[in-house]
XYZ file of C-alpha atoms in Angstrom:
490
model
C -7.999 -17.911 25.075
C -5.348 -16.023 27.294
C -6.282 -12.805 29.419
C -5.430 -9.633 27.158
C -4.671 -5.590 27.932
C -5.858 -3.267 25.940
C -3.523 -0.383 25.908
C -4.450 2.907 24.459
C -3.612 6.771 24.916
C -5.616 9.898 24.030
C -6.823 13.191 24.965
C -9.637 12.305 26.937
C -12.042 9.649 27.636
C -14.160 10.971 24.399
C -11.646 10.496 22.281
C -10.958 6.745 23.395
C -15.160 5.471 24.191
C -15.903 4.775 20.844
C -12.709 2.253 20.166
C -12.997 0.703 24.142
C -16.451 -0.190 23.691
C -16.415 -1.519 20.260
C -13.367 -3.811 20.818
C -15.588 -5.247 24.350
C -18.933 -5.351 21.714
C -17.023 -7.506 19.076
C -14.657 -9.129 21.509
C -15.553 -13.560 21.521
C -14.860 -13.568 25.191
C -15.174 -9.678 26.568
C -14.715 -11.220 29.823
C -11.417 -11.760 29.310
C -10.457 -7.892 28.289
C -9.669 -5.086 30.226
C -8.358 -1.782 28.771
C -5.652 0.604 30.224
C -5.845 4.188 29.279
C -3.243 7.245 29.095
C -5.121 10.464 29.333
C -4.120 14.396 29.071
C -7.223 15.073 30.641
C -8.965 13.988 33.478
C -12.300 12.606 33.183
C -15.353 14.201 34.212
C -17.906 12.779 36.868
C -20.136 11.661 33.649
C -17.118 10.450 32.150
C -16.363 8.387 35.030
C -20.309 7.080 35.266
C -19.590 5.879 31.228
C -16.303 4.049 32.196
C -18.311 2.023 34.536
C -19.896 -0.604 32.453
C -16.523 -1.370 30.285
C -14.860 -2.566 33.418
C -12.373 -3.650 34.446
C -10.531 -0.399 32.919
C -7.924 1.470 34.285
C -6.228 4.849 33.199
C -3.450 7.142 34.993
C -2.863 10.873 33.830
C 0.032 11.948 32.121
C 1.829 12.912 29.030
C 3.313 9.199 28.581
C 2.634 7.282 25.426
C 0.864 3.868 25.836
C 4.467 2.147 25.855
C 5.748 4.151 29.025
C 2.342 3.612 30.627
C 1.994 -0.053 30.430
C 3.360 -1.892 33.376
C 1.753 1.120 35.754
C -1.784 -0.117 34.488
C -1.024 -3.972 33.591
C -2.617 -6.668 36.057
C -0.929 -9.928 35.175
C -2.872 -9.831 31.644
C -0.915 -12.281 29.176
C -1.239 -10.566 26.162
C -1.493 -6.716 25.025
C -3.039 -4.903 22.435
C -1.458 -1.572 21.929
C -3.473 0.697 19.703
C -5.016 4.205 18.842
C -8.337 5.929 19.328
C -9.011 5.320 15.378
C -9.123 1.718 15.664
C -11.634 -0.198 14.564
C -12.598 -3.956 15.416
C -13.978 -6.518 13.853
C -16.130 -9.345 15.150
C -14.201 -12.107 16.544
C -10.958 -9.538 16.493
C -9.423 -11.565 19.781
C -9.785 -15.034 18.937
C -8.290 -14.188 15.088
C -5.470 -13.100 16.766
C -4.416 -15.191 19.186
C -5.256 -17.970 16.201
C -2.974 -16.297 13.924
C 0.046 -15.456 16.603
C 0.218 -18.544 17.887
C 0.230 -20.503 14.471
C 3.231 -18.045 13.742
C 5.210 -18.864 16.844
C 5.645 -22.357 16.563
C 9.046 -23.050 17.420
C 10.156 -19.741 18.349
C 9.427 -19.850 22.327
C 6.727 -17.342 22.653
C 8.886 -14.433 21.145
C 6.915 -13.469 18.226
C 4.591 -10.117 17.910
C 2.139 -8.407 15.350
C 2.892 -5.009 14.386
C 2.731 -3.280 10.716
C 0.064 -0.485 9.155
C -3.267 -1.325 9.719
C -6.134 -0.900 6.824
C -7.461 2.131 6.460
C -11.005 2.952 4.248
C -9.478 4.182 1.179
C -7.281 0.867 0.559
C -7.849 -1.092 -1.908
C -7.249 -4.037 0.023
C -8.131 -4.814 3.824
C -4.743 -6.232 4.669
C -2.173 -4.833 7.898
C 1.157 -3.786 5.755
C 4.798 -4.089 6.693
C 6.221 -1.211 8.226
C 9.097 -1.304 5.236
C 11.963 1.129 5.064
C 11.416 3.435 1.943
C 15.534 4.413 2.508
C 17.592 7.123 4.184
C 17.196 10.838 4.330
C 20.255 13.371 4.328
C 20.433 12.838 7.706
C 21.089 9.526 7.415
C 17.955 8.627 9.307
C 15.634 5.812 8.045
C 12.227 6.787 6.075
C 9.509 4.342 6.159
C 6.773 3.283 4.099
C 3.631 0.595 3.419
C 5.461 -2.183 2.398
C 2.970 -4.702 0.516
C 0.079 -5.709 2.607
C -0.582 -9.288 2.678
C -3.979 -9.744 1.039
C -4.944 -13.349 0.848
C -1.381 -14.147 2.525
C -1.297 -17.934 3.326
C 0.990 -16.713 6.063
C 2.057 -14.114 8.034
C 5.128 -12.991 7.107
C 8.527 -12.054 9.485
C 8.967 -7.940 9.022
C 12.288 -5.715 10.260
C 10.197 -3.229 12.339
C 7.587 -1.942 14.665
C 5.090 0.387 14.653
C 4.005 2.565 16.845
C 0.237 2.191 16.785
C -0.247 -1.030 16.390
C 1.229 -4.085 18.174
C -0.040 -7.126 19.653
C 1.955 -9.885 21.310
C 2.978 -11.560 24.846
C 2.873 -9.065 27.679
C 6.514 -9.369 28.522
C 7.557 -7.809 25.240
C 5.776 -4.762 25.898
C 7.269 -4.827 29.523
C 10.963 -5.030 28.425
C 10.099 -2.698 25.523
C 8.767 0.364 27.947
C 11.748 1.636 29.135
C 12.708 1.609 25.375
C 12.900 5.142 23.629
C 11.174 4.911 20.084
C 13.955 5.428 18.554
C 15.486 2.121 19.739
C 12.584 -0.161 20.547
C 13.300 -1.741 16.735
C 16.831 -2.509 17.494
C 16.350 -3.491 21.327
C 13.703 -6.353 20.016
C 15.984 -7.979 17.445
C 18.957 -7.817 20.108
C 16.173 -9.604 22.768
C 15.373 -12.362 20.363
C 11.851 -10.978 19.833
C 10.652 -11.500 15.872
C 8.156 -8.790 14.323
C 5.662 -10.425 12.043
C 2.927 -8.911 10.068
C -0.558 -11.017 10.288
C -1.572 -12.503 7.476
C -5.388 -11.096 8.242
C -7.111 -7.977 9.295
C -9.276 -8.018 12.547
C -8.365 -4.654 13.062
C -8.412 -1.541 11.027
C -8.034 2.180 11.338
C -10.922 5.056 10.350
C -7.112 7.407 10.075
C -3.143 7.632 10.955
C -0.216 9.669 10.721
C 3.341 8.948 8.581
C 5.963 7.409 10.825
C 8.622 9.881 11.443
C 11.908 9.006 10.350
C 14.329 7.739 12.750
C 17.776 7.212 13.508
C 18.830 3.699 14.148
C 20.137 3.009 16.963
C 22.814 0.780 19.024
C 26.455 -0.459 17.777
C 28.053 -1.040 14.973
C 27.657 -4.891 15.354
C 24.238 -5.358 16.420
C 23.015 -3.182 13.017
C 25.324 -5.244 10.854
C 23.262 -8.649 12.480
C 19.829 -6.574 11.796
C 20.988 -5.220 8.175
C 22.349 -8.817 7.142
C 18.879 -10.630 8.581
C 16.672 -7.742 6.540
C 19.165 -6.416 3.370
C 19.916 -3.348 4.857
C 23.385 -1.579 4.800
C 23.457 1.245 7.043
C 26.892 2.376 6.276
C 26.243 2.415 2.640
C 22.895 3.637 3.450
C 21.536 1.366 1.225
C 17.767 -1.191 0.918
C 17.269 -4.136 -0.614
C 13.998 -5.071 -2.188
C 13.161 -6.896 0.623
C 13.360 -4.471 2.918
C 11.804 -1.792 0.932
C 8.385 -3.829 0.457
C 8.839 -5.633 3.590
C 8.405 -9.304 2.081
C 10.850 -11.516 2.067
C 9.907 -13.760 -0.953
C 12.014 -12.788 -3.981
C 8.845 -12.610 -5.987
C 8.063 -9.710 -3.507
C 4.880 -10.911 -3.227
C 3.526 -12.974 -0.376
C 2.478 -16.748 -0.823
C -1.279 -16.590 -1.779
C -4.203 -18.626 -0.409
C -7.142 -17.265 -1.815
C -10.924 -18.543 -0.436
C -13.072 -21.093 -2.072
C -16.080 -18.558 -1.400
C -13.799 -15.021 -2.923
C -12.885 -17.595 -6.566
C -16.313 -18.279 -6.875
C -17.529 -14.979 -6.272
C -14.956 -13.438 -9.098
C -16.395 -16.341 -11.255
C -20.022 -15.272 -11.007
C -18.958 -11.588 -11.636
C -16.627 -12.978 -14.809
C -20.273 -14.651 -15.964
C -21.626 -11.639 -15.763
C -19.174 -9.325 -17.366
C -19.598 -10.921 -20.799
C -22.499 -8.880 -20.651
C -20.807 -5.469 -21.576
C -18.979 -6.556 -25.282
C -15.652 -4.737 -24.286
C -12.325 -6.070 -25.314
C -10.043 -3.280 -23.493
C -6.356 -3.779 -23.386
C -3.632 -2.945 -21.035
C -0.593 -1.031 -21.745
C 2.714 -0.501 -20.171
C 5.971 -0.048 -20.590
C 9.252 -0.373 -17.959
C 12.035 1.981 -19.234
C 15.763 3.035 -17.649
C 15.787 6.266 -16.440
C 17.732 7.059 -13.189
C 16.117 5.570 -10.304
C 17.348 3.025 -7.323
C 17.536 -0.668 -8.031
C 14.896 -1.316 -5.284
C 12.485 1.081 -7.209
C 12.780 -1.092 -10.650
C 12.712 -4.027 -7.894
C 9.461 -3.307 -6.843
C 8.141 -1.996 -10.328
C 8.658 -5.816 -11.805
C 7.518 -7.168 -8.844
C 3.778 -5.078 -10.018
C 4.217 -5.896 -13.146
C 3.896 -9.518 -12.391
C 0.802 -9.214 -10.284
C -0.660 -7.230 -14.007
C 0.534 -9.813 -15.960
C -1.115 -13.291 -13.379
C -4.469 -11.451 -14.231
C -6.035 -13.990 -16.617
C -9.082 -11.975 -17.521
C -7.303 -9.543 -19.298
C -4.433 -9.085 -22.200
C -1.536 -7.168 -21.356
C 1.356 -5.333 -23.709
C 4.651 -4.353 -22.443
C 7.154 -2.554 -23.599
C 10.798 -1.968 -22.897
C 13.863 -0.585 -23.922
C 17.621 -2.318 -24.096
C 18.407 -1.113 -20.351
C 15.860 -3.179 -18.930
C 14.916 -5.806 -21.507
C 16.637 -8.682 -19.417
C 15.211 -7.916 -16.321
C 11.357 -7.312 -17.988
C 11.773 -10.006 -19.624
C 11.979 -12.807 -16.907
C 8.364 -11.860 -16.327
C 7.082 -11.028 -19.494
C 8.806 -13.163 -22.079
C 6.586 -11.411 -24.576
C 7.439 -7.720 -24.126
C 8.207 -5.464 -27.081
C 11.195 -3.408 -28.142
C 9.641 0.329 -26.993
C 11.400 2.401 -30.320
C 10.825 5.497 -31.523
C 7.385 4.926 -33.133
C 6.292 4.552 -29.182
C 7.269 7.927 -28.182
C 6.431 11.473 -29.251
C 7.470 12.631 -31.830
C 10.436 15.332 -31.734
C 13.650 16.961 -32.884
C 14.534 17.967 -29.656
C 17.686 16.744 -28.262
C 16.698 13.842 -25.304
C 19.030 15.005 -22.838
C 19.572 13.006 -19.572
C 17.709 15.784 -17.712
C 14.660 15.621 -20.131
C 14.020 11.656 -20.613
C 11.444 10.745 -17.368
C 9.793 13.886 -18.546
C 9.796 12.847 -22.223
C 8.839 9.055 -21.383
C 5.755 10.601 -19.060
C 4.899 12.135 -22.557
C 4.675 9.315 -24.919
C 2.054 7.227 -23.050
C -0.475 7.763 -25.533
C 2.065 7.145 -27.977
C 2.546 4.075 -26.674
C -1.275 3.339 -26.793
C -1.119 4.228 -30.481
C 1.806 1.338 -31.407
C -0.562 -0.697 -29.401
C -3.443 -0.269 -31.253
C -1.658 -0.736 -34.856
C -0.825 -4.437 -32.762
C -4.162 -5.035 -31.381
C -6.524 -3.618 -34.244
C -9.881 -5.431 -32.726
C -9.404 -4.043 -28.905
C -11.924 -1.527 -27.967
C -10.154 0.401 -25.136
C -6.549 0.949 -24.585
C -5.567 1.333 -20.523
C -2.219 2.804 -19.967
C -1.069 1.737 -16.505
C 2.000 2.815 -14.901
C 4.271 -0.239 -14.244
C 3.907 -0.381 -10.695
C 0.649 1.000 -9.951
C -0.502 -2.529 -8.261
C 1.127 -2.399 -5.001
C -0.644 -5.051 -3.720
C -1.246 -8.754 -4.359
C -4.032 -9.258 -6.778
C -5.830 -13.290 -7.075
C -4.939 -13.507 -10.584
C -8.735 -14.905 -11.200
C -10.201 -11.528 -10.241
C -12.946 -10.518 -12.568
C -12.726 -6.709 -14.000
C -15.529 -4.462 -14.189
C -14.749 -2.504 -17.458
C -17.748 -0.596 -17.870
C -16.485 1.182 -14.785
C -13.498 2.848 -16.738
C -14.365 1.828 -20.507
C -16.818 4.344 -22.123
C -16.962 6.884 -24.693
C -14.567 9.156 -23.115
C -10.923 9.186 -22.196
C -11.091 8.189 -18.402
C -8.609 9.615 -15.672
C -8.730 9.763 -12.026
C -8.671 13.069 -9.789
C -6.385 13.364 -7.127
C -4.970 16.429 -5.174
C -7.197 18.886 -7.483
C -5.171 17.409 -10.925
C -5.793 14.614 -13.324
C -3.793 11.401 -12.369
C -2.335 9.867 -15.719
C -1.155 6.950 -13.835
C -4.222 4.969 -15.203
C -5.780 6.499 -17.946
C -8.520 4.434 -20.002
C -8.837 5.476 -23.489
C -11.190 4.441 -26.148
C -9.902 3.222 -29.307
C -11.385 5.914 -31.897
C -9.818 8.582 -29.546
C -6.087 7.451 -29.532
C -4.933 9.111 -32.927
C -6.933 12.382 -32.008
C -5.304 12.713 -28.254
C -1.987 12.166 -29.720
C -1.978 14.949 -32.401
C -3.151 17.444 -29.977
C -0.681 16.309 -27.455
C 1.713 16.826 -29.953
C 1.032 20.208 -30.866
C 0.871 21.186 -27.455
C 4.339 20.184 -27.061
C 5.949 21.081 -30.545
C 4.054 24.570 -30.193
C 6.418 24.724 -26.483
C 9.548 23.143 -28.056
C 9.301 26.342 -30.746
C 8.496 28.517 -28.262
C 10.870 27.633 -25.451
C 13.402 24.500 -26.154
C 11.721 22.718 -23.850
C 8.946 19.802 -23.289
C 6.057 21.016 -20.948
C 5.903 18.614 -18.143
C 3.340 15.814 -18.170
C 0.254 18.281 -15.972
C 0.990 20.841 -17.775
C -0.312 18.766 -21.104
C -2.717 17.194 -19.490
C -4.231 20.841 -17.824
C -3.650 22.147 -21.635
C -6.215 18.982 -23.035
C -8.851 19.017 -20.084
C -9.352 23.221 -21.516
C -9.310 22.579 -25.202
C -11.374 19.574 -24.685
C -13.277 18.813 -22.145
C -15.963 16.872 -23.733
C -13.195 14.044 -23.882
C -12.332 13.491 -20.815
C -14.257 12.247 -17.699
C -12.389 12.979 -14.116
C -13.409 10.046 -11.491
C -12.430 11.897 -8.041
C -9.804 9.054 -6.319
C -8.942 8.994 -2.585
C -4.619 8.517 -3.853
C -2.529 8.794 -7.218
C -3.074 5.780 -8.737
C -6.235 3.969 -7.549
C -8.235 4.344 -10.454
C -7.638 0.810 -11.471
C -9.592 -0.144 -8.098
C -12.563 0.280 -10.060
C -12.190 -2.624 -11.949
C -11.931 -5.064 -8.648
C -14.289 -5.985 -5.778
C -14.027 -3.277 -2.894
C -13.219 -4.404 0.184
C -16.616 -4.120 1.003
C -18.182 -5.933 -1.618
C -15.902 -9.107 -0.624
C -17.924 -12.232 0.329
């Protein structure tokens, strides 16, 4: 175990007590952790009497962010933690890293550091996330996203880029990185010979953070042509590979799985156990062409997969001619989506009105399903690439959570989400004839569809004995429900 700096800025010494003291509390060997601290404000005489205790800690005054600020608090510490007020540690947080950073830089001289999103509360999984780049803005400047966290990763994976909030690694990186502006720490590590990776594990997490900004990407011509060849970026065709936009290099886009004796025979107790409810739901989807980037329909397949490894449940895809060869090196089974999927209607399907129209026909879609699986007793539509993370495909699914006597959608942002919506089997012919009258009655009216929450606003007022709302924390995490929290995880 090496010496390590734990480098943090903040208001004041409030703001920054809670995280100090908790990462000394769950440290293995406190003794060998000091903190350095950026403040705006300078500490009171009580402040100063709480400090005391969580020696040795040092902290300077100024507007400088934790980068700037390092080598004016470092004392000779090897390593450096570099993190936010909002982080929270777990027990054993400093030996799990050093474990993990210097199993990943074997071979690679020391030059290797840990940076990516850390977990927050609300995600489904506990796993850090690759800092990936979502693409470019009209400005040309690079937009970032979570890339797919690495739950049950057997490894930690190599990433393109560095965030700001979280990085842990060798001392001397952080040294030649503080004269650095943000803008061109990413491209000043790759041209140093330092390699980001993303830990394969999650000692740390975050109670909140903020969206990276987007940024311009710095240094020559030459240099960005070595990054964008290494990561599948082209920055003067501004455009991502899949790679780069989920930030893992497998082409499955998907890391390498380990998953723990103790977590398979947990989901095997709670498959025992789920026998007990008598439901036989079935999962519906369906990957159509409309106009979107190739990294988009990249990623899409590369959820559609993780839907399709679960073995506890039965799965029916659909797709049309544009994407049939591409669905179908995943799902060898998927059917033709025709006309009898969709809504019905004599409205011309203009370019301009197909996403629309295909948002639409999902329970359509359920209803062809149905007339192929005549003994299921729900029908789940599920967007195609609503898992966006790695799922053990042995994971038990709690059905009753989703599967009752209503039509099930989650809540977020004050609307219904329709990215998940859990329908019982009695109720698919009823929800489709009064989603089409809503929309015939508008197509009369207006020549036009109504947009997908606009019907499903129009059906929660004509009917709201149908539908149960399950407030959700983001668009899409309704399926959650049907998995172990992160809290429940052995």
């Amino acid at each position: 175990m090496q010496r390590i700096l734990l480098m943090m800025a903040g208001q004041n010494w409030a703001e920054c007590e809670r995280a100090v003291a908790e990462a000394r509390a769950m440290a293995r060997q406190p003794e060998l952790l000091s903190a350095g601290l950026v403040l705006r404000e300078e500490p009171s005489r009580r402040s100063v009497q709480l400090m005391m205790p969580l020696r040795p800690l040092r902290f300077m005054l100024g507007r400088e962010n934790a980068w700037q600020a390092l080598p004016s608090l470092w004392q000779g510490e090897a390593l450096t933690l570099l993190c936010t007020p909002e982080t929270c540690f777990a027990r054993g947080w400093d030996r799990k890293l050093q474990t993990m950073l210097k199993a990943c830089d074997r071979s690679r001289e020391g030059h290797v550091v840990f940076s990516g999103y850390l977990p927050r509360p609300e995600d489904p999984v506990q796993a850090v996330a690759p800092v990936a780049l979502q693409g470019f803005d009209r400005a040309g400047r690079m937009v970032f996203h979570r890339g797919v966290p690495l739950a049950d990763a057997a490894s930690p994976e190599r990433a393109p880029f560095l965030h700001r909030d979280f990085c842990f690694g060798p001392t001397a990186f952080f040294l030649e990185m503080a004269g650095e502006h943000e803008d061109e720490r990413i491209l000043a590590a790759f041209a140093k010979n330092w390699e980001i990776w993303v830990p394969n594990a999650a000692p740390l997490s975050v109670e909140r953070d903020w969206p990276l900004m987007p940024l311009e990407m710095p240094g020559g011509v030459r240099t960005q042509a070595r990054f964008g060849g290494v990561f599948g970026i082209d920055f003067e065709a501004r455009t991502v590979s899949p790679r780069a936009y989920t930030g893992i290099s497998d082409t499955t886009l998907t890391p390498e799985m380990r998953v723990p004796l103790r977590r398979k025979l947990q989901e095997a107790i709670r498959q025992t156990d789920a026998g007990r409810w008598r439901l036989d739901p079935v999962f519906v989807t369906a990957c159509l062409t409309w106009p979107r980037r190739e990294v988009e329909e990249a990623a899409e397949i590369g959820a559609l997969q993780r839907l399709l490894n679960l073995r506890h449940a039965r799965t029916l895809c659909f797709t049309d001619t544009g994407r049939q060869r591409q669905v179908r090196r995943v799902c060898p089974e998927a059917d033709t989506f025709t006309r009898r999927c969709a809504l019905p209607t004599r409205l011309p399907l203009t370019p301009e009105r197909l996403q629309n129209y295909f948002a639409l026909s999902k329970f359509f879609t359920l209803l062809n399903a149905r007339e192929k699986q005549l003994a299921a007793s729900h029908f789940v539509w599920v967007d195609p690439g609503i898992l966006t993370w790695p799922v053990y495909g042995g994971a038990a699914l709690d059905w009753q959570n989703i599967c009752g006597s209503r039509i099930v959608m989650g809540e977020w942002g004050g609307q219904a989400d329709t990215s998940c919506i859990a329908v019982p089997q009695e109720m698919v012919m009823p929800v489709c004839r009064e989603v089409y009258s809503i929309c015939e009655a508008q197509a009369a009216e207006r020549g036009t569809f109504p947009s997908e929450e606009q019907v499903a606003q129009q059906l929660l007022i004509q009917h709201p004995d149908w539908f149960e709302l399950l407030p959700m924390p983001r668009r899409g995490d309704l399926i959650t429900l049907l998995m172990l929290t992160p809290k429940e995880v052995w």
